[in-house]
Structures are given as structure tokens and as C-alpha cells.
C-alpha positions as a printed Julia matrix, in Angstrom:
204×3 Matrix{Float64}:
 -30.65  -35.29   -8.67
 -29.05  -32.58  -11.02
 -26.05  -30.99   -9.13
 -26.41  -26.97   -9.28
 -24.03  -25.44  -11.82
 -21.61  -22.28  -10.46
 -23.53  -19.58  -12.35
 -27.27  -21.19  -10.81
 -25.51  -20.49   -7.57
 -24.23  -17.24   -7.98
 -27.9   -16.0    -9.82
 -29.62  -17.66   -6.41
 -26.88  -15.83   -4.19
 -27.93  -12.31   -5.94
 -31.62  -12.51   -5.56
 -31.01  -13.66   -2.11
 -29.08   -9.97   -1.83
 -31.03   -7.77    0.51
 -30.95   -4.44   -1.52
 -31.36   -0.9     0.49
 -34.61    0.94   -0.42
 -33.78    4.15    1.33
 -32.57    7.5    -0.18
 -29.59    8.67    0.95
 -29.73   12.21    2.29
 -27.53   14.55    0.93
 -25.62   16.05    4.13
 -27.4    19.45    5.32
 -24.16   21.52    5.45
 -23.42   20.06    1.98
 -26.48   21.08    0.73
 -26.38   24.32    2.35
 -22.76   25.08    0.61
 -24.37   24.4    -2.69
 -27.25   25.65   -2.59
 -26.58   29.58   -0.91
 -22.93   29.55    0.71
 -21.06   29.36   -2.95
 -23.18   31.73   -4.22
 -23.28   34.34   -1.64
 -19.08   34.29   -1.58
 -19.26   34.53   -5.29
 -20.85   37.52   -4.67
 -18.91   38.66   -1.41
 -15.66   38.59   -3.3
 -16.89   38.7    -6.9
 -14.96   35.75   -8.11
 -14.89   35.84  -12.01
 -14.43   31.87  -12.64
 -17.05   29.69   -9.85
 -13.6    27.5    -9.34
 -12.53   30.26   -7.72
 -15.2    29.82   -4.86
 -13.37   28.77   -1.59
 -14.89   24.97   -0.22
 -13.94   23.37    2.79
 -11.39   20.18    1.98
 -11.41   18.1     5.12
 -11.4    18.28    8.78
  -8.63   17.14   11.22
  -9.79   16.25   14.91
  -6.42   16.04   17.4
  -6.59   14.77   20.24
  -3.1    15.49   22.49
  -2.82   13.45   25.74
   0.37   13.94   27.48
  -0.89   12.14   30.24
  -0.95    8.71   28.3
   3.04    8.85   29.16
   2.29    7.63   32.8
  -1.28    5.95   32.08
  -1.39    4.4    28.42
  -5.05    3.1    28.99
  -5.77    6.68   28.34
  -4.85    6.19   24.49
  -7.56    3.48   24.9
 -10.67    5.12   25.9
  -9.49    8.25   23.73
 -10.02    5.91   20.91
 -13.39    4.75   21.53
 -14.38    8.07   22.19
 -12.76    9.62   18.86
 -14.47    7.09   16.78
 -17.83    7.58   18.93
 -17.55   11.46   17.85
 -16.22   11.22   14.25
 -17.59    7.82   13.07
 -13.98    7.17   12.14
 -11.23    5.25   13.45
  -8.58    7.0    14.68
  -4.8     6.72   14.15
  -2.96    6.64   17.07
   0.08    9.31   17.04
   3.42    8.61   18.82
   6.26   10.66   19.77
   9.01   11.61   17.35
  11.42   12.16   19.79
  12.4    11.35   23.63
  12.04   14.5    26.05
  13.85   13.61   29.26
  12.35   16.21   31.33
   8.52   14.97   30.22
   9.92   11.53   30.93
   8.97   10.98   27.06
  10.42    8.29   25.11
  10.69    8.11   21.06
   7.38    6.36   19.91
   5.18    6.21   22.7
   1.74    6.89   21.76
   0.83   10.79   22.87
  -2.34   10.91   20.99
  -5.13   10.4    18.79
  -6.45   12.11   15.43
  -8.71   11.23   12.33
  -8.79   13.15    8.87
 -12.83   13.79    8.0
 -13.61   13.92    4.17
 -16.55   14.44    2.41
 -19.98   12.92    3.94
 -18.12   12.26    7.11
 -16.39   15.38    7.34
 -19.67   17.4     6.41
 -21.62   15.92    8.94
 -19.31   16.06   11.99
 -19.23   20.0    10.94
 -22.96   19.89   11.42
 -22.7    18.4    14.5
 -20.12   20.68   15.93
 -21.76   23.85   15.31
 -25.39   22.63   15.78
 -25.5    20.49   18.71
 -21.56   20.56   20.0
 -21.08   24.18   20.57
 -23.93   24.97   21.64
 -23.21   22.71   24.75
 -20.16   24.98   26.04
 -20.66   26.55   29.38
 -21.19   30.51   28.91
 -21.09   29.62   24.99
 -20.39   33.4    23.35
 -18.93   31.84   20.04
 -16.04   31.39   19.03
 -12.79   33.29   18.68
 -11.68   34.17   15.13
  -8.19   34.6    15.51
  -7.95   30.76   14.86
  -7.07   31.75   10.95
  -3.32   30.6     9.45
  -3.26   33.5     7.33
  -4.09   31.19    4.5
  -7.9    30.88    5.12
  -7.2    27.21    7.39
  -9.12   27.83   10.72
  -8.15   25.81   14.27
 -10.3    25.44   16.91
  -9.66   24.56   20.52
 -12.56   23.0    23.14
 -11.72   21.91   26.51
 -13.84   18.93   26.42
 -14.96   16.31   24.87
 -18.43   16.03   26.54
 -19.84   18.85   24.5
 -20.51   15.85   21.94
 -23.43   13.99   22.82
 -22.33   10.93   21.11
 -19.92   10.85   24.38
 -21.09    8.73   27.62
 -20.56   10.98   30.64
 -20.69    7.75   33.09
 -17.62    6.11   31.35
 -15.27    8.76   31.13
 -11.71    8.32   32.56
 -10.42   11.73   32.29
 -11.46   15.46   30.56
  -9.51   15.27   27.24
  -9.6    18.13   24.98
  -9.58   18.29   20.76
  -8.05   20.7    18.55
  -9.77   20.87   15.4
  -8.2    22.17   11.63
 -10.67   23.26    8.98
  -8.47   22.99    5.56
 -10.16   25.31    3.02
  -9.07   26.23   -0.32
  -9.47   29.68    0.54
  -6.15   32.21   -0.48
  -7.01   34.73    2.48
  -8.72   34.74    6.0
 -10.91   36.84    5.18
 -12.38   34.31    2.56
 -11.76   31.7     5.19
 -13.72   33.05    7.42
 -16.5    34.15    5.34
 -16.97   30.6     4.05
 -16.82   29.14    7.75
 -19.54   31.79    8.48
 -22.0    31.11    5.56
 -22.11   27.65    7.04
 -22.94   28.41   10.5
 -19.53   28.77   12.13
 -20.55   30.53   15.44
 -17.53   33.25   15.33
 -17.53   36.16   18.38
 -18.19   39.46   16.98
């Protein structure tokens, strides 16, 4: 019997391959920015060179839990829950220095966060202000004095269960996120402009 040769092997392996027939789908907010946001701020602010147009960069989701000093299985389920809601693992972030009075020592883990790009970051914005915000009790938008004074927006919620990717039944404790827009916008005002064109629920 003829012994199979290395490249009859590999040529077998690759039509064994199960190959993906679906398209992907461009994400909506994506789609959204390219097809009426960039032009309607090109407009707004009549840029004179389309580079000029301000885009959103990535998204930073922080997660501070002080109370992780006396219970560190909090860092645990904090985890599972970031990477439930961002569909990213999470770093864990530690403590740069020890505060005596917080009875805080120098790198004990205080917290979670995860740095969205791209697909990722584009669909946890859809998300957020689609199905997330929504959720809040008495929901009247939100505030827009969140702005750096560089067009980079912050956004504080309470709780985490506003994301439905969250189980209610398994949560330990309310934890609440701070999340960072980072736009390539000069100003606020173009900040905020480009935050609203994509649905950014701001209070008048």
C-alpha cells in the first residue's frame, strides 16, 4: 500500500476545511457613519479636505470596584460580566499606589476595563444607545457636559443591568461603568455633533 506523501495530506486537510458561506454584515453604526453622519458634519462645519471629518477611534469601558479591596471575588464576576457586555476580555487594573486610609495596598486589583476598536467597538456603540440606554429608569438622555474640551465624551451609568447580555439571577453586586468615546474631533462642539449623528441620546 502506497504511503500518502506530505503535500496529499495537506491537499486532503484543505478540502476537508469547512469554509463560511455567510456575508458578513457591515456594522449598522458603521454604515450609518459612512453613509449620512460624515456627510452631514462635512456640511455642519464645512470641512474643506473629507480628512478633516471627525470619526470615532475607539471606546474604553471602566469598570472601578473599590469594593474588590475587602472581597476580590468581585474582580471575578466583573470579568465575566465585562466580556459578556463587550465581547472582549478584559484587563484587570491594579492599584499604583497603597492608600492607608482605603486600606489599599500597591497592586491589588481595583478594576476592570477593555479598549473597543473597530467592528467591536461599533457594535457595542449600537448596543448602548439602542437597547442599553433605553433600559435606564426615568431615561431623559444623557447629559452633555461629559465633553474634555477636545471633542472625547465620558459617560457614567449606575449599572450594569441596563445590558441585556447581563444575567440578573447571577449578579453579586450593582457595579457601575464609565465609558470614554475617543474621537478625532478638535472641539466639543464637533464631538458632540458626531456622537449625535449616530444616535447618541444627549438631554436638550
Amino acid at each position: 500500500m502506497a504511503k500518502k506523501t506530505k503535500e496529499g495530506g495537506k491537499k486532503e486537510k484543505a478540502a476537508s476545511e469547512v469554509v463560511s458561506t455567510t456575508t458578513v454584515q457591515e456594522p449598522r453604526k458603521r454604515k450609518l457613519y459612512r453613509e449620512v453622519a460624515a456627510a452631514e458634519l462635512r456640511k455642519q462645519f464645512a470641512y474643506k479636505n473629507p480628512m478633516q471629518t471627525p470619526r470615532l477611534m475607539k471606546i474604553t469601558v471602566n469598570m472601578g470596584l473599590g469594593a474588590a479591596v475587602g472581597n476580590p471575588k468581585i474582580i471575578d464576576s466583573a470579568v465575566e460580566e465585562m466580556r459578556a457586555v463587550t465581547g472582549q476580555k478584559p484587563i484587570v487594573t491594579r492599584a499604583k499606589k497603597a492608600i492607608a486610609t482605603f486600606k489599599l495596598r500597591e497592586g491589588v486589583p481595583i478594576g476592570v476595563m477593555v479598549t473597543l476598536r473597530r467592528e467591536r467597538m461599533w457594535e457595542f456603540f449600537d448596543r448602548l444607545v439602542s437597547v442599553g440606554l433605553p433600559r435606564v429608569r426615568d431615561f431623559k438622555g444623557v447629559s452633555p457636559r461629559g465633553f474634555d474640551g477636545q471633542g472625547n465624551y465620558t459617560l457614567g451609568l449606575k449599572e450594569q443591568i441596563i445590558f441585556p447580555e447581563i444575567d440578573y439571577d447571577k449578579i453579586d453586586v450593582i457595579k457601575g461603568l464609565n465609558i470614554s468615546f475617543v474621537t478625532t474631533a478638535k472641539t466639543d462642539d464637533e464631538g458632540r455633533a458626531l456622537l449625535s449623528q449616530l444616535g447618541m441620546p444627549f438631554r436638550a
